[in-house]
Amino acid sequence: MIALGFLISVRINYRICHYKEKLLELFTKLEDKYVATLVKDIQLDSQSALVVSFTDEKFKDYAKIKVLVDDQPVAEVKNGTSNGGQLDDNVLTIPNQADAHVVTVVAELPHKFYILKMISQDILLLKCQVEALFETNDQLKPEVTQDLLD
């Protein structure tokens, strides 16, 4: 009878541990998906400034969000206050970043850090070239031809 009670206890503890692991796994997935939505876009403007657009005001809830260029910090946002760049609403502008090879935006939390978005210089430059083909009303400029697009 004692052995049966012990066996039942072990099985219950196993299930509890299994459920805790599953809940932790689900929570981690949820957290990953949530922080992945914080950064809307990263661009290089015509004055070679790096422009990080946040999706909404949620980024201001984080104690530390860093912008790294080639693994070196160039700007930081702490609870909605910027250091190393200019923050206007949800847009962080960091001047003089034409030589950036890889841009990474990370959120540092007490228990871990998350890569929110990462982009290479090639993609940044390609985005600039594509955006230069459009007017402000999202219409192609008149000089854009199929030959140019090819």
Short mmCIF file of N, CA and C in Angstrom, two decimals:
data_model
loop_
_atom_site.label_atom_id
_atom_site.label_comp_id
_atom_site.label_asym_id
_atom_site.label_seq_id
_atom_site.Cartn_x
_atom_site.Cartn_y
_atom_site.Cartn_z
N MET A 1 0.81 -1.19 0.00
CA MET A 1 0.00 0.00 0.00
C MET A 1 0.86 1.27 0.00
N ILE A 2 1.96 1.25 0.77
CA ILE A 2 2.87 2.39 0.80
C ILE A 2 3.50 2.59 -0.57
N ALA A 3 3.86 1.50 -1.23
CA ALA A 3 4.46 1.60 -2.55
C ALA A 3 3.49 2.21 -3.55
N LEU A 4 2.21 1.86 -3.47
CA LEU A 4 1.21 2.41 -4.37
C LEU A 4 1.05 3.91 -4.12
N GLY A 5 1.02 4.32 -2.85
CA GLY A 5 0.92 5.74 -2.51
C GLY A 5 2.12 6.51 -3.02
N PHE A 6 3.30 5.93 -2.88
CA PHE A 6 4.53 6.55 -3.37
C PHE A 6 4.48 6.70 -4.88
N LEU A 7 4.02 5.67 -5.56
CA LEU A 7 3.92 5.67 -7.02
C LEU A 7 2.95 6.75 -7.49
N ILE A 8 1.82 6.87 -6.82
CA ILE A 8 0.84 7.90 -7.17
C ILE A 8 1.43 9.28 -6.95
N SER A 9 2.13 9.47 -5.82
CA SER A 9 2.76 10.75 -5.51
C SER A 9 3.80 11.13 -6.58
N VAL A 10 4.60 10.17 -6.98
CA VAL A 10 5.62 10.42 -8.01
C VAL A 10 4.96 10.81 -9.32
N ARG A 11 3.91 10.11 -9.67
CA ARG A 11 3.21 10.39 -10.92
C ARG A 11 2.56 11.78 -10.90
N ILE A 12 1.96 12.15 -9.78
CA ILE A 12 1.35 13.48 -9.65
C ILE A 12 2.43 14.56 -9.76
N ASN A 13 3.54 14.37 -9.07
CA ASN A 13 4.64 15.34 -9.14
C ASN A 13 5.19 15.46 -10.55
N TYR A 14 5.29 14.34 -11.26
CA TYR A 14 5.76 14.35 -12.64
C TYR A 14 4.82 15.19 -13.51
N ARG A 15 3.51 14.98 -13.34
CA ARG A 15 2.54 15.72 -14.14
C ARG A 15 2.59 17.21 -13.82
N ILE A 16 2.72 17.54 -12.55
CA ILE A 16 2.81 18.95 -12.16
C ILE A 16 4.04 19.59 -12.80
N CYS A 17 5.16 18.92 -12.72
CA CYS A 17 6.40 19.43 -13.34
C CYS A 17 6.24 19.57 -14.84
N HIS A 18 5.60 18.58 -15.45
CA HIS A 18 5.38 18.60 -16.89
C HIS A 18 4.51 19.80 -17.27
N TYR A 19 3.44 20.05 -16.51
CA TYR A 19 2.56 21.19 -16.78
C TYR A 19 3.30 22.51 -16.56
N LYS A 20 4.13 22.58 -15.53
CA LYS A 20 4.91 23.79 -15.29
C LYS A 20 5.85 24.07 -16.45
N GLU A 21 6.49 23.01 -16.94
CA GLU A 21 7.40 23.17 -18.08
C GLU A 21 6.64 23.65 -19.31
N LYS A 22 5.47 23.09 -19.56
CA LYS A 22 4.66 23.49 -20.70
C LYS A 22 4.22 24.95 -20.57
N LEU A 23 3.78 25.34 -19.35
CA LEU A 23 3.36 26.72 -19.12
C LEU A 23 4.52 27.68 -19.32
N LEU A 24 5.69 27.33 -18.83
CA LEU A 24 6.87 28.17 -19.01
C LEU A 24 7.22 28.29 -20.48
N GLU A 25 7.13 27.20 -21.21
CA GLU A 25 7.40 27.20 -22.64
C GLU A 25 6.41 28.11 -23.38
N LEU A 26 5.13 28.01 -23.03
CA LEU A 26 4.12 28.86 -23.65
C LEU A 26 4.32 30.33 -23.30
N PHE A 27 4.68 30.60 -22.04
CA PHE A 27 4.94 31.97 -21.62
C PHE A 27 6.13 32.55 -22.39
N THR A 28 7.17 31.76 -22.57
CA THR A 28 8.35 32.21 -23.31
C THR A 28 7.99 32.52 -24.76
N LYS A 29 7.17 31.68 -25.38
CA LYS A 29 6.73 31.95 -26.76
C LYS A 29 5.92 33.23 -26.83
N LEU A 30 5.04 33.41 -25.86
CA LEU A 30 4.22 34.62 -25.81
C LEU A 30 5.09 35.86 -25.67
N GLU A 31 6.05 35.81 -24.77
CA GLU A 31 6.95 36.93 -24.55
C GLU A 31 7.77 37.22 -25.81
N ASP A 32 8.26 36.17 -26.46
CA ASP A 32 9.02 36.35 -27.70
C ASP A 32 8.19 37.05 -28.77
N LYS A 33 6.96 36.62 -28.93
CA LYS A 33 6.09 37.23 -29.94
C LYS A 33 5.74 38.67 -29.58
N TYR A 34 5.56 38.93 -28.30
CA TYR A 34 5.22 40.29 -27.86
C TYR A 34 6.37 41.25 -28.15
N VAL A 35 7.57 40.92 -27.73
CA VAL A 35 8.68 41.84 -27.93
C VAL A 35 9.05 41.97 -29.41
N ALA A 36 8.74 40.96 -30.20
CA ALA A 36 9.05 41.01 -31.63
C ALA A 36 8.23 42.09 -32.34
N THR A 37 7.15 42.55 -31.72
CA THR A 37 6.31 43.57 -32.35
C THR A 37 6.70 44.99 -31.96
N LEU A 38 7.70 45.17 -31.11
CA LEU A 38 8.04 46.51 -30.61
C LEU A 38 8.63 47.43 -31.69
N VAL A 39 9.48 46.88 -32.55
CA VAL A 39 10.13 47.69 -33.59
C VAL A 39 9.40 47.49 -34.92
N LYS A 40 8.92 48.60 -35.46
CA LYS A 40 8.18 48.54 -36.73
C LYS A 40 9.13 48.48 -37.92
N ASP A 41 10.17 49.33 -37.89
CA ASP A 41 11.06 49.41 -39.05
C ASP A 41 12.38 50.06 -38.67
N ILE A 42 13.39 49.77 -39.46
CA ILE A 42 14.70 50.43 -39.36
C ILE A 42 15.05 50.90 -40.76
N GLN A 43 15.41 52.18 -40.87
CA GLN A 43 15.76 52.75 -42.16
C GLN A 43 16.99 53.64 -42.04
N LEU A 44 17.59 53.91 -43.19
CA LEU A 44 18.68 54.87 -43.29
C LEU A 44 18.13 56.02 -44.13
N ASP A 45 18.08 57.23 -43.56
CA ASP A 45 17.49 58.34 -44.32
C ASP A 45 18.52 58.97 -45.26
N SER A 46 18.08 60.00 -45.99
CA SER A 46 18.94 60.62 -47.01
C SER A 46 20.14 61.36 -46.43
N GLN A 47 20.11 61.66 -45.11
CA GLN A 47 21.25 62.31 -44.45
C GLN A 47 22.12 61.29 -43.71
N SER A 48 21.96 60.01 -44.03
CA SER A 48 22.72 58.91 -43.41
C SER A 48 22.42 58.74 -41.93
N ALA A 49 21.26 59.15 -41.50
CA ALA A 49 20.83 58.91 -40.12
C ALA A 49 20.06 57.59 -40.06
N LEU A 50 20.28 56.89 -39.02
CA LEU A 50 19.55 55.65 -38.78
C LEU A 50 18.23 56.01 -38.11
N VAL A 51 17.13 55.50 -38.64
CA VAL A 51 15.81 55.82 -38.13
C VAL A 51 15.14 54.53 -37.67
N VAL A 52 14.92 54.43 -36.36
CA VAL A 52 14.26 53.27 -35.77
C VAL A 52 12.85 53.69 -35.41
N SER A 53 11.87 53.05 -36.04
CA SER A 53 10.46 53.36 -35.77
C SER A 53 9.88 52.26 -34.89
N PHE A 54 9.35 52.67 -33.75
CA PHE A 54 8.69 51.74 -32.85
C PHE A 54 7.21 51.65 -33.22
N THR A 55 6.63 50.51 -33.03
CA THR A 55 5.25 50.27 -33.43
C THR A 55 4.27 51.17 -32.68
N ASP A 56 4.47 51.32 -31.39
CA ASP A 56 3.59 52.15 -30.57
C ASP A 56 4.34 52.57 -29.31
N GLU A 57 3.64 53.01 -28.31
CA GLU A 57 4.25 53.52 -27.08
C GLU A 57 4.76 52.42 -26.13
N LYS A 58 4.52 51.17 -26.43
CA LYS A 58 4.91 50.08 -25.53
C LYS A 58 6.41 50.04 -25.24
N PHE A 59 7.22 50.52 -26.18
CA PHE A 59 8.67 50.48 -25.97
C PHE A 59 9.07 51.32 -24.76
N LYS A 60 8.25 52.29 -24.39
CA LYS A 60 8.56 53.16 -23.26
C LYS A 60 8.44 52.44 -21.92
N ASP A 61 7.85 51.26 -21.93
CA ASP A 61 7.72 50.46 -20.70
C ASP A 61 9.00 49.71 -20.36
N TYR A 62 9.97 49.70 -21.27
CA TYR A 62 11.19 48.92 -21.06
C TYR A 62 12.29 49.79 -20.46
N ALA A 63 12.96 49.23 -19.48
CA ALA A 63 14.03 49.95 -18.79
C ALA A 63 15.22 50.22 -19.71
N LYS A 64 15.45 49.33 -20.68
CA LYS A 64 16.61 49.54 -21.54
C LYS A 64 16.42 48.88 -22.90
N ILE A 65 16.39 49.72 -23.92
CA ILE A 65 16.43 49.25 -25.31
C ILE A 65 17.65 49.89 -25.93
N LYS A 66 18.49 49.06 -26.53
CA LYS A 66 19.74 49.57 -27.13
C LYS A 66 19.71 49.38 -28.65
N VAL A 67 20.33 50.33 -29.32
CA VAL A 67 20.59 50.20 -30.75
C VAL A 67 22.08 49.99 -30.90
N LEU A 68 22.42 48.87 -31.53
CA LEU A 68 23.83 48.52 -31.74
C LEU A 68 24.15 48.63 -33.22
N VAL A 69 25.28 49.21 -33.52
CA VAL A 69 25.80 49.24 -34.88
C VAL A 69 27.11 48.48 -34.86
N ASP A 70 27.14 47.40 -35.62
CA ASP A 70 28.31 46.51 -35.65
C ASP A 70 28.71 46.11 -34.22
N ASP A 71 27.71 45.72 -33.44
CA ASP A 71 27.86 45.24 -32.06
C ASP A 71 28.30 46.31 -31.06
N GLN A 72 28.31 47.58 -31.45
CA GLN A 72 28.67 48.67 -30.55
C GLN A 72 27.43 49.53 -30.29
N PRO A 73 27.15 49.85 -29.03
CA PRO A 73 25.97 50.69 -28.74
C PRO A 73 26.13 52.11 -29.29
N VAL A 74 25.10 52.59 -29.99
CA VAL A 74 25.12 53.95 -30.51
C VAL A 74 23.98 54.78 -29.92
N ALA A 75 22.98 54.11 -29.36
CA ALA A 75 21.86 54.82 -28.73
C ALA A 75 21.17 53.88 -27.76
N GLU A 76 20.48 54.51 -26.83
CA GLU A 76 19.78 53.75 -25.81
C GLU A 76 18.49 54.49 -25.44
N VAL A 77 17.44 53.73 -25.20
CA VAL A 77 16.19 54.31 -24.73
C VAL A 77 15.86 53.65 -23.40
N LYS A 78 15.73 54.49 -22.37
CA LYS A 78 15.38 54.00 -21.03
C LYS A 78 14.02 54.58 -20.66
N ASN A 79 13.04 53.70 -20.58
CA ASN A 79 11.68 54.13 -20.22
C ASN A 79 11.22 55.35 -21.02
N GLY A 80 11.50 55.35 -22.31
CA GLY A 80 11.03 56.42 -23.18
C GLY A 80 11.93 57.63 -23.27
N THR A 81 13.09 57.61 -22.62
CA THR A 81 14.04 58.72 -22.69
C THR A 81 15.28 58.24 -23.45
N SER A 82 15.68 58.99 -24.45
CA SER A 82 16.79 58.54 -25.30
C SER A 82 18.13 59.14 -24.89
N ASN A 83 19.16 58.39 -25.18
CA ASN A 83 20.54 58.80 -24.99
C ASN A 83 21.29 58.34 -26.24
N GLY A 84 21.88 59.27 -26.97
CA GLY A 84 22.62 58.92 -28.17
C GLY A 84 21.82 59.07 -29.44
N GLY A 85 20.62 59.54 -29.34
CA GLY A 85 19.78 59.77 -30.51
C GLY A 85 18.64 60.69 -30.11
N GLN A 86 17.87 61.12 -31.11
CA GLN A 86 16.74 62.00 -30.82
C GLN A 86 15.46 61.19 -30.96
N LEU A 87 14.65 61.23 -29.92
CA LEU A 87 13.39 60.50 -29.88
C LEU A 87 12.24 61.47 -30.04
N ASP A 88 11.48 61.30 -31.13
CA ASP A 88 10.27 62.09 -31.38
C ASP A 88 9.12 61.10 -31.49
N ASP A 89 8.23 61.14 -30.51
CA ASP A 89 7.12 60.18 -30.42
C ASP A 89 7.68 58.76 -30.42
N ASN A 90 7.42 58.03 -31.50
CA ASN A 90 7.85 56.63 -31.58
C ASN A 90 9.02 56.44 -32.54
N VAL A 91 9.72 57.51 -32.86
CA VAL A 91 10.81 57.44 -33.85
C VAL A 91 12.11 57.91 -33.22
N LEU A 92 13.10 57.03 -33.26
CA LEU A 92 14.44 57.34 -32.75
C LEU A 92 15.36 57.58 -33.94
N THR A 93 16.00 58.74 -33.99
CA THR A 93 16.90 59.09 -35.09
C THR A 93 18.31 59.20 -34.53
N ILE A 94 19.23 58.47 -35.19
CA ILE A 94 20.64 58.45 -34.77
C ILE A 94 21.48 58.93 -35.95
N PRO A 95 22.09 60.10 -35.85
CA PRO A 95 22.82 60.67 -37.01
C PRO A 95 24.12 59.94 -37.32
N ASN A 96 24.61 60.17 -38.53
CA ASN A 96 25.94 59.73 -38.99
C ASN A 96 26.16 58.22 -38.89
N GLN A 97 25.29 57.46 -39.54
CA GLN A 97 25.41 56.00 -39.48
C GLN A 97 25.55 55.38 -40.87
N ALA A 98 26.11 56.10 -41.81
CA ALA A 98 26.26 55.61 -43.19
C ALA A 98 27.12 54.35 -43.27
N ASP A 99 28.05 54.19 -42.35
CA ASP A 99 28.96 53.04 -42.41
C ASP A 99 28.48 51.84 -41.62
N ALA A 100 27.26 51.86 -41.16
CA ALA A 100 26.72 50.75 -40.36
C ALA A 100 26.60 49.50 -41.22
N HIS A 101 27.25 48.42 -40.81
CA HIS A 101 27.16 47.16 -41.55
C HIS A 101 26.00 46.31 -41.05
N VAL A 102 25.82 46.25 -39.75
CA VAL A 102 24.71 45.51 -39.16
C VAL A 102 24.12 46.34 -38.02
N VAL A 103 22.82 46.53 -38.07
CA VAL A 103 22.11 47.28 -37.03
C VAL A 103 21.23 46.29 -36.28
N THR A 104 21.34 46.33 -34.95
CA THR A 104 20.57 45.44 -34.09
C THR A 104 19.90 46.27 -33.01
N VAL A 105 18.62 46.02 -32.79
CA VAL A 105 17.89 46.66 -31.69
C VAL A 105 17.58 45.57 -30.68
N VAL A 106 18.00 45.78 -29.44
CA VAL A 106 17.80 44.77 -28.40
C VAL A 106 17.09 45.39 -27.20
N ALA A 107 16.31 44.56 -26.53
CA ALA A 107 15.69 44.95 -25.26
C ALA A 107 16.35 44.13 -24.17
N GLU A 108 16.85 44.82 -23.15
CA GLU A 108 17.49 44.12 -22.04
C GLU A 108 16.50 44.05 -20.88
N LEU A 109 16.20 42.83 -20.48
CA LEU A 109 15.32 42.58 -19.34
C LEU A 109 16.16 41.98 -18.22
N PRO A 110 15.66 41.99 -16.99
CA PRO A 110 16.45 41.45 -15.88
C PRO A 110 16.85 39.99 -16.07
N HIS A 111 16.00 39.21 -16.71
CA HIS A 111 16.26 37.78 -16.84
C HIS A 111 16.86 37.37 -18.18
N LYS A 112 16.82 38.24 -19.19
CA LYS A 112 17.42 37.92 -20.50
C LYS A 112 17.34 39.14 -21.39
N PHE A 113 17.90 39.02 -22.58
CA PHE A 113 17.76 40.11 -23.54
C PHE A 113 17.18 39.53 -24.82
N TYR A 114 16.49 40.39 -25.54
CA TYR A 114 15.82 39.99 -26.77
C TYR A 114 16.35 40.81 -27.94
N ILE A 115 16.58 40.15 -29.05
CA ILE A 115 16.86 40.87 -30.29
C ILE A 115 15.51 41.22 -30.90
N LEU A 116 15.22 42.51 -30.98
CA LEU A 116 13.94 42.96 -31.48
C LEU A 116 13.92 43.02 -33.00
N LYS A 117 15.02 43.48 -33.56
CA LYS A 117 15.13 43.55 -35.02
C LYS A 117 16.60 43.67 -35.38
N MET A 118 16.97 43.08 -36.52
CA MET A 118 18.34 43.15 -37.01
C MET A 118 18.27 43.33 -38.53
N ILE A 119 19.15 44.19 -39.04
CA ILE A 119 19.15 44.45 -40.48
C ILE A 119 20.58 44.75 -40.93
N SER A 120 20.90 44.33 -42.15
CA SER A 120 22.24 44.56 -42.69
C SER A 120 22.27 45.85 -43.51
N GLN A 121 23.48 46.33 -43.76
CA GLN A 121 23.67 47.54 -44.56
C GLN A 121 23.12 47.33 -45.98
N ASP A 122 23.32 46.15 -46.54
CA ASP A 122 22.82 45.87 -47.89
C ASP A 122 21.31 46.07 -47.98
N ILE A 123 20.60 45.57 -46.98
CA ILE A 123 19.14 45.71 -46.97
C ILE A 123 18.75 47.17 -46.74
N LEU A 124 19.44 47.85 -45.84
CA LEU A 124 19.16 49.28 -45.61
C LEU A 124 19.32 50.09 -46.89
N LEU A 125 20.40 49.85 -47.61
CA LEU A 125 20.66 50.59 -48.85
C LEU A 125 19.64 50.23 -49.93
N LEU A 126 19.29 48.97 -50.01
CA LEU A 126 18.28 48.55 -50.98
C LEU A 126 16.93 49.20 -50.69
N LYS A 127 16.56 49.28 -49.41
CA LYS A 127 15.32 49.94 -49.03
C LYS A 127 15.35 51.41 -49.45
N CYS A 128 16.50 52.07 -49.27
CA CYS A 128 16.64 53.47 -49.68
C CYS A 128 16.44 53.62 -51.19
N GLN A 129 17.04 52.71 -51.95
CA GLN A 129 16.92 52.78 -53.40
C GLN A 129 15.48 52.58 -53.86
N VAL A 130 14.80 51.64 -53.23
CA VAL A 130 13.41 51.39 -53.60
C VAL A 130 12.53 52.57 -53.21
N GLU A 131 12.72 53.11 -52.02
CA GLU A 131 11.92 54.26 -51.58
C GLU A 131 12.16 55.48 -52.46
N ALA A 132 13.36 55.62 -53.01
CA ALA A 132 13.68 56.76 -53.88
C ALA A 132 12.90 56.70 -55.19
N LEU A 133 12.33 55.57 -55.52
CA LEU A 133 11.55 55.43 -56.75
C LEU A 133 10.12 55.98 -56.61
N PHE A 134 9.72 56.28 -55.38
CA PHE A 134 8.35 56.69 -55.13
C PHE A 134 8.26 58.16 -54.73
N GLU A 135 7.13 58.76 -55.08
CA GLU A 135 6.81 60.10 -54.61
C GLU A 135 6.16 59.96 -53.24
N THR A 136 5.87 61.09 -52.62
CA THR A 136 5.31 61.05 -51.27
C THR A 136 3.92 60.43 -51.20
N ASN A 137 3.19 60.41 -52.30
CA ASN A 137 1.84 59.82 -52.30
C ASN A 137 1.85 58.35 -52.72
N ASP A 138 2.99 57.69 -52.57
CA ASP A 138 3.16 56.27 -52.91
C ASP A 138 2.98 55.95 -54.39
N GLN A 139 3.10 56.96 -55.23
CA GLN A 139 3.07 56.76 -56.68
C GLN A 139 4.50 56.69 -57.19
N LEU A 140 4.72 55.85 -58.19
CA LEU A 140 6.05 55.81 -58.80
C LEU A 140 6.36 57.15 -59.45
N LYS A 141 7.61 57.55 -59.35
CA LYS A 141 8.04 58.79 -59.99
C LYS A 141 7.93 58.61 -61.50
N PRO A 142 7.68 59.71 -62.24
CA PRO A 142 7.48 59.60 -63.69
C PRO A 142 8.69 59.01 -64.43
N GLU A 143 9.89 59.23 -63.89
CA GLU A 143 11.08 58.74 -64.59
C GLU A 143 11.33 57.24 -64.39
N VAL A 144 10.54 56.59 -63.58
CA VAL A 144 10.72 55.15 -63.34
C VAL A 144 10.14 54.39 -64.52
N THR A 145 11.01 53.55 -65.11
CA THR A 145 10.59 52.74 -66.26
C THR A 145 10.86 51.27 -65.95
N GLN A 146 10.34 50.43 -66.80
CA GLN A 146 10.57 48.99 -66.63
C GLN A 146 12.05 48.68 -66.76
N ASP A 147 12.73 49.36 -67.66
CA ASP A 147 14.18 49.15 -67.81
C ASP A 147 14.91 49.48 -66.51
N LEU A 148 14.52 50.55 -65.85
CA LEU A 148 15.13 50.92 -64.59
C LEU A 148 14.89 49.85 -63.53
N LEU A 149 13.67 49.31 -63.49
CA LEU A 149 13.33 48.29 -62.52
C LEU A 149 14.08 46.98 -62.78
N ASP A 150 14.34 46.68 -64.05
CA ASP A 150 15.06 45.45 -64.38
C ASP A 150 16.49 45.57 -63.95
#
